[in-house]
Amino acid sequence: MNYRNILISFLLCVFCSVQIQAQEKDTDVSKHVIVYLNDGSQVEGDIINWMPGYIIEIKTSWSDKITFRQEDIKKVIQKSTLKQKHIVPYNFKEKGLNYSLKWQMITGNAGSRANSVNGIGFSVSAGHRFNRFISLGGGMGWDQYVWNSGEKLIPFFAEFSGFAHQSQTSLMYNLQLGYSLALKDEDYLISHARGGIMVYPSIGLRFGRNENIKYTFDIGYKFQKAEFHYDDVWEWGRRSEQNLLYKRLTLRFGLLLQ
């Protein structure tokens, strides 16, 4: 027998050995079971002998053979058939650039001006997150504090935000500080409009499992100074001046892009 035949024979033996080990591994997986006992305990191991209706013998990590009688067994389950729970690892990016889109409902006051009519608003912002607790950025938005009115403002703001927990769902805070431009509206006879300081603190939750998009929901209180002059429809040149300080509870939903 020459060296080539010896080499071929050796490779065939190795190949057969690998195949046999793979088959044995598959067989071992199919024999790996969990025995649930009537007393509430569980024992995991490989089946040595199983006589349905009588006994089952298994090999565990601490014993070569354990025998259970059928009357002591509640059920036997093949471990490979159990569905493994898919756990998404923590994937929130604690540093770097981030962008957000937010929509808010501005609750109405019960006074004579708003008559409990709600308002709406939205904003876009970008920032840099230094760590989980501190992010600094800026943005702009659009607010209408009373729906179906001409009182509209465009806020420009600095934004501070942070998150409390290193988990997929976390408590969060957000603070917007800035100045809003008020808009004139001839349809509502607003001939002069002037904005003012805007302050908007809120607390809420960040949640979501996607690596690139997270969701936020928060509750806040929005303070906004503004001035609107309404022309009198019946008397030319006559105006009604409204110097306002909006103080409104808000509910806000957002998308956080990272």
PDB file of N, CA and C in Angstrom, residues 54 68-74:
ATOM      1  N   TYR A  54     -44.858   2.839  31.772  1.00  0.00           N
ATOM      2  CA  TYR A  54     -44.199   2.160  32.890  1.00  0.00           C
ATOM      3  C   TYR A  54     -43.094   3.022  33.512  1.00  0.00           C
ATOM      4  N   PHE A  68     -37.708   7.033  36.613  1.00  0.00           N
ATOM      5  CA  PHE A  68     -38.967   7.592  37.084  1.00  0.00           C
ATOM      6  C   PHE A  68     -40.107   6.669  36.682  1.00  0.00           C
ATOM      7  N   ARG A  69     -41.018   6.473  37.603  1.00  0.00           N
ATOM      8  CA  ARG A  69     -42.206   5.675  37.291  1.00  0.00           C
ATOM      9  C   ARG A  69     -43.260   6.557  36.632  1.00  0.00           C
ATOM     10  N   GLN A  70     -44.088   5.951  35.820  1.00  0.00           N
ATOM     11  CA  GLN A  70     -45.082   6.696  35.062  1.00  0.00           C
ATOM     12  C   GLN A  70     -46.031   7.474  35.970  1.00  0.00           C
ATOM     13  N   GLU A  71     -46.381   6.881  37.134  1.00  0.00           N
ATOM     14  CA  GLU A  71     -47.339   7.564  38.016  1.00  0.00           C
ATOM     15  C   GLU A  71     -46.758   8.821  38.673  1.00  0.00           C
ATOM     16  N   ASP A  72     -45.412   8.974  38.600  1.00  0.00           N
ATOM     17  CA  ASP A  72     -44.778  10.173  39.164  1.00  0.00           C
ATOM     18  C   ASP A  72     -44.553  11.263  38.119  1.00  0.00           C
ATOM     19  N   ILE A  73     -44.831  10.943  36.869  1.00  0.00           N
ATOM     20  CA  ILE A  73     -44.516  11.864  35.772  1.00  0.00           C
ATOM     21  C   ILE A  73     -45.770  12.617  35.328  1.00  0.00           C
ATOM     22  N   LYS A  74     -45.622  13.943  35.205  1.00  0.00           N
ATOM     23  CA  LYS A  74     -46.710  14.764  34.679  1.00  0.00           C
ATOM     24  C   LYS A  74     -46.638  14.841  33.155  1.00  0.00           C
TER      25      LYS A  74
END
